[in-house]
Every structure is written in C-alpha cells, then in structure tokens.
XYZ file of C-alpha atoms in Angstrom:
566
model
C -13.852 -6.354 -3.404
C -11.472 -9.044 -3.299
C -11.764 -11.681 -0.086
C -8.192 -12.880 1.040
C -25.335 19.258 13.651
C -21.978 19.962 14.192
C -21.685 19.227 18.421
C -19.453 18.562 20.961
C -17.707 15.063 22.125
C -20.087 13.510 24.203
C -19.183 14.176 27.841
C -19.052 10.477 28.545
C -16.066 10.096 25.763
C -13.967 12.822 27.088
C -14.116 11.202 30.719
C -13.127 7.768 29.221
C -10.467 8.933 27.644
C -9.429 10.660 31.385
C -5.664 11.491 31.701
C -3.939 9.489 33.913
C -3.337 10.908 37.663
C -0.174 10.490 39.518
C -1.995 7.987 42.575
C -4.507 6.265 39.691
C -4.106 4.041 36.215
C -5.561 5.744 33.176
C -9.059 4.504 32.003
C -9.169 4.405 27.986
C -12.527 5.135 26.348
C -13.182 0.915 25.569
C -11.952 0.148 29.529
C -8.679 -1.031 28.946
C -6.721 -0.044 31.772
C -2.733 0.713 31.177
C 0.025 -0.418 33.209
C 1.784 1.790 36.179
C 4.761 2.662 33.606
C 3.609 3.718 30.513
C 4.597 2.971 27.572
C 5.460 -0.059 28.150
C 9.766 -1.078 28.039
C 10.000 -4.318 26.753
C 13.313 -6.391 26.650
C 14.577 -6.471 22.946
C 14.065 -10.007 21.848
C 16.641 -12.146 20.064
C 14.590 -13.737 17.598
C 11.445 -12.610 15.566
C 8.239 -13.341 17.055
C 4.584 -11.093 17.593
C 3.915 -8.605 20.042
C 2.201 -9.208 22.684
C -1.529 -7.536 22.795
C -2.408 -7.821 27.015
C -5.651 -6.597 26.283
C -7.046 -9.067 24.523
C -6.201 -12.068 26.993
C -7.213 -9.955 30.142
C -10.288 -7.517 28.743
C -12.507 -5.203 31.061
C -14.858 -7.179 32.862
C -17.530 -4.556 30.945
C -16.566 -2.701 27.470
C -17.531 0.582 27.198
C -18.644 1.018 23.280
C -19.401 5.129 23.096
C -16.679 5.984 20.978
C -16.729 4.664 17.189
C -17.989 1.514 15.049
C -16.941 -1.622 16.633
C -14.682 -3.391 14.383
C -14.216 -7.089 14.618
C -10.553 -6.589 13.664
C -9.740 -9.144 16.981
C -11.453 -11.360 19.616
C -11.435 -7.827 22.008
C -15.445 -7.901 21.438
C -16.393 -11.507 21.582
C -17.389 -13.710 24.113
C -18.202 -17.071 21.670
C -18.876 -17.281 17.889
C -18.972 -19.656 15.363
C -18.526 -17.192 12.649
C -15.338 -17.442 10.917
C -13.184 -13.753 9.892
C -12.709 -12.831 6.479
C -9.956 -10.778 5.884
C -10.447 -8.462 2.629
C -8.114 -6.607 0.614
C -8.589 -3.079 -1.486
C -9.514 -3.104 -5.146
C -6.761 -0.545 -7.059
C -8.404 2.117 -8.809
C -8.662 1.630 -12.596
C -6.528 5.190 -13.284
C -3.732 4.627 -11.583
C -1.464 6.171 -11.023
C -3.206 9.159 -9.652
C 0.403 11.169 -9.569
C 3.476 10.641 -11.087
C 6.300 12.646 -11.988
C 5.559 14.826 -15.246
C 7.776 17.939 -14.232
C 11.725 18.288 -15.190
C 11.770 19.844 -11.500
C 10.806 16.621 -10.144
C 13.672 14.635 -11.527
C 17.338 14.871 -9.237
C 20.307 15.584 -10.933
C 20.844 12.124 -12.786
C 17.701 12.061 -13.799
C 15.448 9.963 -11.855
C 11.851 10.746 -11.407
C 9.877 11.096 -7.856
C 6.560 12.416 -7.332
C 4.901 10.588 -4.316
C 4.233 10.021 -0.750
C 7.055 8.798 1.975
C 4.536 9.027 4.405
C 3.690 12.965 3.987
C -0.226 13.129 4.469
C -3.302 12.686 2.300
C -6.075 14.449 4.046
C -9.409 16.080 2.833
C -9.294 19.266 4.048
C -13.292 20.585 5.166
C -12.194 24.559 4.739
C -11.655 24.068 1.283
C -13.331 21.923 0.074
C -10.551 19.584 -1.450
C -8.494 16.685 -0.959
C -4.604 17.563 -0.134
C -1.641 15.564 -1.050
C 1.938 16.453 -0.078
C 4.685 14.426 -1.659
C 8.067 14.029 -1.831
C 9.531 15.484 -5.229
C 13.249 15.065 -6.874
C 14.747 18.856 -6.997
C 17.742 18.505 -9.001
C 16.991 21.275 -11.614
C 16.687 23.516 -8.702
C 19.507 22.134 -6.122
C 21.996 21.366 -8.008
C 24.449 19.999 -5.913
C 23.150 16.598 -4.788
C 22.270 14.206 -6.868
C 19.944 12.712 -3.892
C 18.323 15.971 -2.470
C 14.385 16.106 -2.078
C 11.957 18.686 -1.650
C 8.173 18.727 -0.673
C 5.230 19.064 -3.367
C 2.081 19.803 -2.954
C -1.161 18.883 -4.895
C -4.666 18.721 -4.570
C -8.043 17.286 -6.213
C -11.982 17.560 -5.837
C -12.559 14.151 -5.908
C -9.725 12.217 -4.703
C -8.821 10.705 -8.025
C -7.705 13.265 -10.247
C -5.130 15.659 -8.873
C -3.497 18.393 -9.890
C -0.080 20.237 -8.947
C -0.779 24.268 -8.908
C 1.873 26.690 -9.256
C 2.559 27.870 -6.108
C 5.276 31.047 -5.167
C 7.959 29.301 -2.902
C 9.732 27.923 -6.317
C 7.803 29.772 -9.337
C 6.753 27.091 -12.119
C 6.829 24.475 -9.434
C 4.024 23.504 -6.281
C 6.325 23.003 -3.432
C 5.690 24.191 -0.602
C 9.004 23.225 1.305
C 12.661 23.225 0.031
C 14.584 21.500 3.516
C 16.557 18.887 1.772
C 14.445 15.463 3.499
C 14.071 11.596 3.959
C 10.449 10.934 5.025
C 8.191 13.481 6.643
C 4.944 13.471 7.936
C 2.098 16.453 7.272
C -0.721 15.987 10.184
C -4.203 18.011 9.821
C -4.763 18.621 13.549
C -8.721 19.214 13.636
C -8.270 19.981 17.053
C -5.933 22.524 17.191
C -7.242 26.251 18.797
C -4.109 28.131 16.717
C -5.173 28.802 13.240
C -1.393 29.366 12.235
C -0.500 25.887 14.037
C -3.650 23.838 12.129
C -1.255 21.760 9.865
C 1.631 20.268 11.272
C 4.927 18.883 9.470
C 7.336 16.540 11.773
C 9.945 16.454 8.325
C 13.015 14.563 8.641
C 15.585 16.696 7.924
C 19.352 15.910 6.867
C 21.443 18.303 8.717
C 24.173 20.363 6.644
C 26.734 20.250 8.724
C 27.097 16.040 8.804
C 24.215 14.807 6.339
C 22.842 13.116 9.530
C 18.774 13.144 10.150
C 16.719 14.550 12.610
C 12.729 16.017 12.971
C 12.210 19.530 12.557
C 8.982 20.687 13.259
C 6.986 23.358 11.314
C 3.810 25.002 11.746
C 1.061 26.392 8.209
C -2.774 27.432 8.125
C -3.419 25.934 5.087
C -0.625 23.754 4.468
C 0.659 25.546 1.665
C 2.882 28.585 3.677
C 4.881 26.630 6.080
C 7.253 28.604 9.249
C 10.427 28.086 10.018
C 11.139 25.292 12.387
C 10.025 25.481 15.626
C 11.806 22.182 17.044
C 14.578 20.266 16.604
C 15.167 15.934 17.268
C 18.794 15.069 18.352
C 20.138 12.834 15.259
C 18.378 10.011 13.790
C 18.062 7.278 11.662
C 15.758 7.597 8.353
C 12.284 6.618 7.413
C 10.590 7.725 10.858
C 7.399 9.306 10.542
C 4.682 10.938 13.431
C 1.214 10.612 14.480
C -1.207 12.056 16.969
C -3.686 9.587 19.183
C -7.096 11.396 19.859
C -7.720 8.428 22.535
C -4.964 9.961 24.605
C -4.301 13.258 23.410
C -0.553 12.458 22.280
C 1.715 13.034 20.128
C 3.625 10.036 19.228
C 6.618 9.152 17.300
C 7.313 6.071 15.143
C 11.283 5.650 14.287
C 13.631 3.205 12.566
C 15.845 1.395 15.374
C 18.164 -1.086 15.199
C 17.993 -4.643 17.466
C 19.563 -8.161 17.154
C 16.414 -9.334 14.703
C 16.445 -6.340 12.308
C 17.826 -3.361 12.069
C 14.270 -2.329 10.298
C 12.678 -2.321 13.509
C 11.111 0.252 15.572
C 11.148 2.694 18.744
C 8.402 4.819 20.192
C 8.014 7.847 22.144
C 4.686 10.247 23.278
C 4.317 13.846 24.512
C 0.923 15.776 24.758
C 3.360 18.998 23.158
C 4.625 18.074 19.761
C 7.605 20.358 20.012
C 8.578 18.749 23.378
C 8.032 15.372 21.872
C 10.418 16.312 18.558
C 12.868 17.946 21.190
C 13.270 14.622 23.251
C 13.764 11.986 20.926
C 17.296 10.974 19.352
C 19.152 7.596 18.405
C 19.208 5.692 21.771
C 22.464 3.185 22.324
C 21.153 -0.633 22.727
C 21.397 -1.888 26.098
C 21.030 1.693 27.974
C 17.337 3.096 28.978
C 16.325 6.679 27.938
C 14.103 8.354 29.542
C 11.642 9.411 26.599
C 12.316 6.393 23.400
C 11.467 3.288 24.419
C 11.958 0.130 22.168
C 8.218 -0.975 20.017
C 8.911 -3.604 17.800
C 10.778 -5.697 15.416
C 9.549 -7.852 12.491
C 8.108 -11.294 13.448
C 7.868 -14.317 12.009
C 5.280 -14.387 9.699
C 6.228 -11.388 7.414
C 5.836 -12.143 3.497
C 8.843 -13.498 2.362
C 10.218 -11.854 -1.088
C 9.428 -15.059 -3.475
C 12.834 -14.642 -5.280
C 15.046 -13.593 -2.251
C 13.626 -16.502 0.445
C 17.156 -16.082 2.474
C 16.586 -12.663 3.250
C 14.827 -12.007 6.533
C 11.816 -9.227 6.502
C 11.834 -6.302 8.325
C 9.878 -3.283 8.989
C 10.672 -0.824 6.926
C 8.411 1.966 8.463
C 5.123 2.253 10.685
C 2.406 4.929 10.096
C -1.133 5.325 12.120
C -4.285 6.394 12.433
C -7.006 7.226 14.211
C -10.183 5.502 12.567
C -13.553 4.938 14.398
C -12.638 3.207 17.507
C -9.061 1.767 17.217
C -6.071 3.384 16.063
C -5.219 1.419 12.281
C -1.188 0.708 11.752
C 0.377 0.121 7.856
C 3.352 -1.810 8.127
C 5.399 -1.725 5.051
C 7.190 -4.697 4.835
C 10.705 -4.790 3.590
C 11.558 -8.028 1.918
C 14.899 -7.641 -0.067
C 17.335 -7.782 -1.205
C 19.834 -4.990 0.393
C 20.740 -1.530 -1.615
C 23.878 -2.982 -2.781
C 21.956 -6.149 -4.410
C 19.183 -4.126 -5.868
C 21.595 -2.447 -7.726
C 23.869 -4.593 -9.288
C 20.683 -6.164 -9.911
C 18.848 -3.346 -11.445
C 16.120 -3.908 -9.174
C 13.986 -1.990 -6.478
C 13.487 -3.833 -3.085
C 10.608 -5.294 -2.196
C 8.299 -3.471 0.341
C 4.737 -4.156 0.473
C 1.814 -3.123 3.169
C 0.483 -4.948 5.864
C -2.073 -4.073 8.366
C -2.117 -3.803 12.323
C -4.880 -2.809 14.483
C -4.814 -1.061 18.116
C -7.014 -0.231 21.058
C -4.102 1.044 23.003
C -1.717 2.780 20.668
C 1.006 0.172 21.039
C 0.450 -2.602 21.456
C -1.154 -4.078 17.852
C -2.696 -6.643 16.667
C -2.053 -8.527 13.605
C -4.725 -11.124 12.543
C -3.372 -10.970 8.634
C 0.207 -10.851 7.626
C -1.398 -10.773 3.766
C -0.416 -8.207 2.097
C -3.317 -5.550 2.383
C -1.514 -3.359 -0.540
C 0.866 -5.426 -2.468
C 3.368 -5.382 -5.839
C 2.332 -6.211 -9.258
C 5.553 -6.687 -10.914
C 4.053 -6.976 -14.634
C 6.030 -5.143 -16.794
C 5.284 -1.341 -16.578
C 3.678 -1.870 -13.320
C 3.855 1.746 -11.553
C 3.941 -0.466 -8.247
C 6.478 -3.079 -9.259
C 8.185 -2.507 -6.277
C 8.656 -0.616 -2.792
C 5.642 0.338 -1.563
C 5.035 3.060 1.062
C 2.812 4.031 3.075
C 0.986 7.159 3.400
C 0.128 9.456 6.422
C -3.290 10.475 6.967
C -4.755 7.479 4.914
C -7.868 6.226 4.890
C -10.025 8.850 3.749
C -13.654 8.301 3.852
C -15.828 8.812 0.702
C -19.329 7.674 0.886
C -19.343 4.161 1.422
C -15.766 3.729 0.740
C -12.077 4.128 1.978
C -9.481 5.463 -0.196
C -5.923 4.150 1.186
C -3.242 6.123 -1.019
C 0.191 4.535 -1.343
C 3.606 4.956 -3.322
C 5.215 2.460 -5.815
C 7.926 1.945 -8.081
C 8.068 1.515 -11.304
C 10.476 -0.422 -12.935
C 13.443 1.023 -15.036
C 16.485 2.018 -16.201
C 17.476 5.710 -14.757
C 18.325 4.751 -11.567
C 17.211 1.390 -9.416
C 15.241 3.285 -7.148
C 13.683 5.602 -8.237
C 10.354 6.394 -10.436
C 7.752 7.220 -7.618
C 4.159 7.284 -8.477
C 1.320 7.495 -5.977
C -1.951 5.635 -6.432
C -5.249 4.857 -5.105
C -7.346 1.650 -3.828
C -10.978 1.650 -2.910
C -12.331 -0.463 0.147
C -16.009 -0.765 1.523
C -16.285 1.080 4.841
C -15.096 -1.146 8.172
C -14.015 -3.351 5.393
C -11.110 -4.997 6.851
C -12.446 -7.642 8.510
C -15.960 -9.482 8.035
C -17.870 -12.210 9.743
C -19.613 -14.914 7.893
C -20.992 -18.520 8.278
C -17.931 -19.732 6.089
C -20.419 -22.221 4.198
C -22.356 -23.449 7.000
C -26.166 -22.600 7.420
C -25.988 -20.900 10.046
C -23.828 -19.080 12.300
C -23.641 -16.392 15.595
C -21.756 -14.300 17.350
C -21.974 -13.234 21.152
C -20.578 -10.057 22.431
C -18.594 -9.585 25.598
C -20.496 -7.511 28.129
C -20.941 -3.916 26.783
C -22.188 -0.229 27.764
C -23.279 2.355 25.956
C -24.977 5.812 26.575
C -26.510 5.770 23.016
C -30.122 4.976 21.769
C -30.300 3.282 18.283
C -28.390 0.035 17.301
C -26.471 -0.054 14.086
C -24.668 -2.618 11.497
C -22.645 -2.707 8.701
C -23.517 -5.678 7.038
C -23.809 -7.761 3.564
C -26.863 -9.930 3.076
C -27.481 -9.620 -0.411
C -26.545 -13.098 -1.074
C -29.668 -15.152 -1.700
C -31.394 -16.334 1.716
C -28.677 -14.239 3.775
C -30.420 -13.201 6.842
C -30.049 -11.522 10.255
C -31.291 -11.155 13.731
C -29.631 -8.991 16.442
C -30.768 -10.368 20.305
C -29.906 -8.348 23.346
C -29.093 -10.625 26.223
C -28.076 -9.632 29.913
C -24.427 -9.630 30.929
C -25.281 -12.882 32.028
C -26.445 -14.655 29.171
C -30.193 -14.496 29.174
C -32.385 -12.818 26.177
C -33.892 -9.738 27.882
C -37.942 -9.738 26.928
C -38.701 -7.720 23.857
C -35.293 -8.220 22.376
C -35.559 -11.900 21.649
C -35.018 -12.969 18.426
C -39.114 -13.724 17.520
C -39.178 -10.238 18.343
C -36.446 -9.126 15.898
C -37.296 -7.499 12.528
C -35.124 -9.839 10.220
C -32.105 -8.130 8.235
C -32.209 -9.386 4.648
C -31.708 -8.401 0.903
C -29.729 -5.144 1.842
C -25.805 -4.272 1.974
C -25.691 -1.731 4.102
C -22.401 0.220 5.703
C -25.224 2.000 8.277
C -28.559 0.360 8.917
C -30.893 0.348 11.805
C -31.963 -2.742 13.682
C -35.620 -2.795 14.861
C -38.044 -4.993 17.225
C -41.412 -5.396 16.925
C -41.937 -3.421 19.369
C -39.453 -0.709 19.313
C -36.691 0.604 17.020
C -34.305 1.660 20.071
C -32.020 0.054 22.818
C -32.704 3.618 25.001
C -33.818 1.428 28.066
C -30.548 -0.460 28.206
C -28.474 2.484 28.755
C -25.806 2.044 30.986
C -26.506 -1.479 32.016
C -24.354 -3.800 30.836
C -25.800 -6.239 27.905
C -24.220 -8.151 25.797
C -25.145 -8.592 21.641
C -26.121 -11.716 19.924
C -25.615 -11.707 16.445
C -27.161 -14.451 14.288
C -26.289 -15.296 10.943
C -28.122 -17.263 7.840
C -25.678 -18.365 5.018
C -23.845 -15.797 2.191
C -24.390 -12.887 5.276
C -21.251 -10.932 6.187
C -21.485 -8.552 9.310
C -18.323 -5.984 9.328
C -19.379 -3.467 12.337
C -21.836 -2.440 15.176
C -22.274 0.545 17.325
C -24.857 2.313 19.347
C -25.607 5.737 18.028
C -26.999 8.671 19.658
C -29.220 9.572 16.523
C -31.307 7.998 14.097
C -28.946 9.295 11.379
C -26.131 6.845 12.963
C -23.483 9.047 13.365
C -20.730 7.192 15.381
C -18.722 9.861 17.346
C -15.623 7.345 16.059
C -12.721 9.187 14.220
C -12.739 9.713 10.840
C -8.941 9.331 9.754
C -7.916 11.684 6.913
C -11.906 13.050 6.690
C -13.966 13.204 3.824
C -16.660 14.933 1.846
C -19.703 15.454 4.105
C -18.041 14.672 7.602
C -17.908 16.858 10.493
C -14.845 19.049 10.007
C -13.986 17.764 13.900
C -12.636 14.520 12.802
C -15.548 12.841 14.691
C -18.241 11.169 12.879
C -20.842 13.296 14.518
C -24.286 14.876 12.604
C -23.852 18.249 10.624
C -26.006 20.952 10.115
C-alpha cells in the first residue's frame, strides 16, 4: 500500500435514521441533526473555496455509533489526539487493464475505441454469484450515422479481475444490453427493492432525437441484462450527471453538471424517496432564479491538483459519484485539469481528469481532508490511464480484506484525441483511507467524543506489525474518567497482528455489554510503527458491522449490510 445469519436492521438503526416530520428536525443514525430546509440552498460563490461541513464544528453532544465501522476520515469522532492522519492511496492491479476494447462493435464510426465505465456501475451481484460491469461501448458498426453515438455493454467476472463480455441477444455477436444513444449513465443494484422486475436500476443520460439535447431516462431489469422501456423522463440537461441512492435517508439523489461564476464543471443536487419522481423533477435551472427541486452543491475549490503542464487553467469538477460504505456516504471527485476540447485537440492530447476523494455523514455536505489524487494518471508511454480518468458507480467492492475501486482511463493515441477507454482495477486494505499513527514519536492517543452504542463486543482495524507497535483501548465516562475494569492495566495489549477485524479484551471480560446505552467515550493508545484505521461496536463475536457494504462482495449479506450469514 502506498502512504501519501442473514437478519434484519437493528431496530435502533431504522429509528435513527427516522424520516423527518412536518413539526420536528430529522435525527440521522450518528445524531447529526439537519436544518429546517433541507437540502441546504447555498448562495453561489464567486471565487473557489471548500464547502462548508456544519457538522463537524457543531457535533451531537453524544454520537450514536450503531450503524457501520467508524472511520477516522475527519475530526467528527475525536475529542483530543496526538495521533497524526495518514492518508493512503490504492495500489493498481498488476493486469491492468481489466477491459478494453477488443470488439470492431466497440469502435464509432472513425474508428476510435471505448470499452469502459462513465460512471455505469460495478457491483457484485449475490444471486449470481458474479461481479457485474456495465460500460459504455463505441457502436459505430451498428449505428451508423454518428460518428459519436454510444451504447451500453455489459460484462461480468468470478473474481473481479478477469472479465469477460458474453454474447447476449439485444445485438447478436455483441453484450449490450442497451442501444439509447448516451453520455454518462448510472446502473444502481437496489438491495432493497420489494419488485423483482425493478431490482436494477439505470438513471442513463439520454440525448434526445429531436435536438441532441440530454436528459435522464429511467429504466427498470431483474438481472441487469433485459432492461424496460423508460419509465421517466428529466427535462433537458447538461452532460456527465450521474445518480445515487442514500440508505441513511432512504433517497434518491441526483448529482449534475451546473454551471456558476467559478466553473462551469460544478455541481447541483436534488433528492426524492421515488426515483421516477426524482428523474421527473430535475432539469437545467437558470442562475439567479430558485427551483423548487435542484438546488446548487458545489463548485471546485482551491486546492484542486493543478495539471503540471497547463498551470493557467483553473480545475473543475468534472463529475461526482457516491456511495454508501459502512457509516458515511464516500464521494469520487474526478478532477478536470485541462486544457479545453479545442486545445486537446490541436494538441493531440486527452484532458486531464484524475480522482479525488470526499467523505460524508450527511449526504451533502463533504469533507475533504486530501486533495491528493486517490486514483491518478501515469502518462508513460502506452499508459492505458494516460489521461481522463472517471469514476465508476457502485465502486468499492469489498473482497476479503480489500477494496477494489474500478475506474476508466485513456490511453494515448492517434485515432481520435479522446478516445481509447479501458477500465482497470486498484486494490486498497479495508477502511484504508485514512490511518492514525504516532508519526515517529513513541507514543501517541486518541480520545473519542462521547459515544452510544447498543452493541456488545469492541472492534479495530488496526496495523501493529511493525516491531514494538502496541495497543491499549480504555473506556472512560463521558466525562473523562477511566471506568474500573476498563483501565488500561486491565487491557489485553494489541501487538504483532494486522488485523481489518479484531476483538479487544480485558482481563476480566471480552465485552463492553454493561456500557450499553450510556454514553462513554474511547481512549485509544498507541506505541510507535502502530496504525489504527477503524472501530465499532458489534452485536456478535463474528464483528459484523451492520455498516453498508457499497457495491457488495463475495461472502456479504446480499442486504447490503454487513450483517452475519447463515
């Protein structure tokens, strides 16, 4: 790694994560309460600069942990530490690319190749047994018309590294599944969907025939594969907008390109609880006059990367994708750096996007502790990522002890500027993206905010393989003081073990079951070379979360909650 029993929800999560009543504020599952007029409507600023995250400079007086690992991602879950963050990037996978365009079918009319991602949806799919890819394919040997006119592939793998493309019926010889001429579109596995028929969603951006413009049109499939006619329709919009669903909530939530004074890469949101009344509300807005349903998000701030070679161009955000993943909803940010179309071409170039990372306990407002590139370009020569990156929907997946984040790249060459899509792969440990170390000191610790939990057995994730790395885990009160049996001479040290799930014991007992629902907080102490990454109080001694488990994953409960299976 490089530094830079299948059961129900817990009744306890499903009343934290209450809907909101007309006459009271809605409760999240971690205690954050949102504002009166939600989501929030910002003024569009004038110049680049963060967003603002209110919950982490007014928290709830007591956190709530049930839901999910507890990711040090932010300060959200510290009172006072000494450790200092490492932030830690994916290593690629040695076979990449893990698709790229063999097929004639997948080249459009002049001859450029596409075979990947924009957006779409990686997802492991628990009926099946397989991991599911849908991609975004050239189909000039089949439309040919337009020499920029895309269709949507399909292929699949056992493993998550070697994929195949099956001949499917819609297009004989070929595996798409979906022949709408598109920009970006986004395929959601909704685990919690009662409809068999509605179980995969696609929110495709569309270009109408009539005046080439853009809009959502929403379709319904079992298995992905045999898709219905649309069932929804957007007004007209711009490109690259993609869709996502927060479990936290239960919404259905947009993410689309929108112009402002900073960029005109930047962002607007909108939520519905019904995904075809969210695609049939949204539509470009006209700066300066309020709509009811899109409300401005974001724009690029000012510490985007920079493109090394084009320093006077000014970043933007090129598009937005997110996902649930144990207890905060993850955001990729693919960062547009340059130059424009126009220069690209004359250059013989392909822009410069590359991904960045965001993290959420609200679903908009996000937090952004890194602007390093968490996927980036490698422009060596025959690179298959040498330039603009995208983002994928349904990414992470969870495989073992690992995270597989999918992404598109670019090769460079001589067909066409921008073209030559190839999807690959890039490994992370679990909870990876943040970790918590002594940062060369002796010794180090960390002190929790005041917590609650309904759960028995205290986990970590944590590396102390490093020679005398060590740990201790003290309970204290909400005020402070070490509660008897759970002081640290009473702690069974944590050493010589890297662990993404291990227990913490006391002498005395291997349990926190007396502390339930009184508010504690945690004090983590750390010996040098130890990096802690996660903690969460789990229900069973197999230390099952109940977090979300993004795109799934071999072994997982097929609910999309990281809950035991028989």
């Amino acid at each position: 790694m490089k530094k830079i029993i299948t059961t129900t929800i817990s009744a306890v999560m499903i009343c934290c994560a209450m809907t909101s009543m007309a006459s009271e504020p809605e409760v999240l599952y971690n205690g954050i309460t949102l504002p009166a007029q939600w989501p929030p409507r910002y003024a569009e600023p004038v110049e680049a600069k963060e967003m603002p995250v209110p919950y982490l400079t007014d928290k709830p007086a007591v956190i709530p942990i049930n839901v999910g690992r507890q990711l040090f991602v932010d300060n959200f879950l510290i009172s006072q530490t000494d450790l200092k963050p490492t932030y830690h990037t994916p290593d690629f996978f040695e076979g990449n690319p893990i698709l790229e365009p063999t097929e004639e079918w997948e080249n459009t009319i002049e001859g450029a190749p596409y075979a990947a991602p924009f957006s779409d949806g990686i997802w492991y799919d628990d009926k099946d047994g397989k991991f599911k890819m849908w991609y975004l394919a050239g189909a000039g040997s089949i439309h040919k018309q337009d020499k920029q006119t895309f269709y949507t592939g399909y292929a699949e793998s056992d493993d998550g590294m070697h994929w195949v493309k099956p001949d499917l019926e819609l297009v004989k010889g070929t595996c798409l599944v979906d022949t709408a001429n598109r920009d970006a579109s986004t395929i959601w596995l909704d685990r919690k969907e009662k409809d068999p028929a509605k179980r995969y969603k696609m929110f495709n951006v569309e270009r109408r025939p009539t005046d080439r413009r853009w809009q959502f049109i929403l379709k319904y499939s079992h298995d992905g594969i045999h898709w219905s006619e649309g069932v929804a329709q957007s007004g007209d919009l711009y490109d690259r907008s993609s869709a996502f669903y927060n479990p936290f909530r239960d919404v259905w939530c947009l993410s689309m390109r929108y112009g402002t004074k900073v960029s005109s890469r930047s962002r607007s949101y909108s939520e519905n609880k019904d995904p075809e009344a969210l695609v049939s509300q949204v539509h470009r807005v006209r700066r300066g006059i309020p709509d009811k349903n899109v409300v401005f998000w974001f724009t690029p701030d000012d510490k985007e990367p920079v493109h090394p070679d084009h320093p006077e161009v000014s970043p933007g955000i090129y598009n937005f994708d997110v996902i649930p993943y144990e207890s905060i909803m993850l955001g990729q940010y693919a960062v547009w750096q340059g130059p424009e179309n126009n220069i690209c071409e004359k250059l013989g170039v392909q822009k410069r996007n590359e991904i960045c990372l965001g993290y959420s306990r609200d679903g908009f407002h996000f937090s952004r502790p890194s602007h390093v590139p968490f996927l980036a370009n490698d422009t060596t020569d025959g690179a298959w990522n040498w330039g603009n990156m995208q983002s994928i929907g349904g990414v992470p997946l969870i495989v073992g002890d690992s995270l597989y984040f999918y992404c598109s790249g670019r090769r460079l060459n001589k067909i066409m500027w921008d073209s030559y899509t190839s999807t690959g792969l890039a490994k992370l440990r679990r909870d990876g993206f943040v970790s918590l170390g002594t940062d060369g000191a002796k010794s180090g610790s960390l002190t929790t905010e005041p917590v609650i939990f309904d759960g028995s057995y205290l986990f970590v994730n944590a590396d102390l393989s490093a020679k005398g790395a060590e740990m201790t885990v003290e309970v204290l009160d909400k005020d402070g003081n070490v509660i008897p049996g759970y002081a640290g001479k009473s702690v069974v040290a944590l050493k010589k073990l890297d662990s993404t799930r291990q227990l913490v014991k006391w002498k005395d007992t291997d349990n926190v079951a007396e502390l339930k629902g009184k508010p504690v907080r945690f004090r983590f102490n750390l010996t040098k070379g130890g990096e802690l990454y996660s903690f969460w109080v789990s229900p069973w001694t197999t230390g099952e979360s109940r977090g979300y488990t993004a795109g799934g994953g071999p072994g997982l409960s097929p609910t999309g909650v990281d809950q035991p299976v028989l």
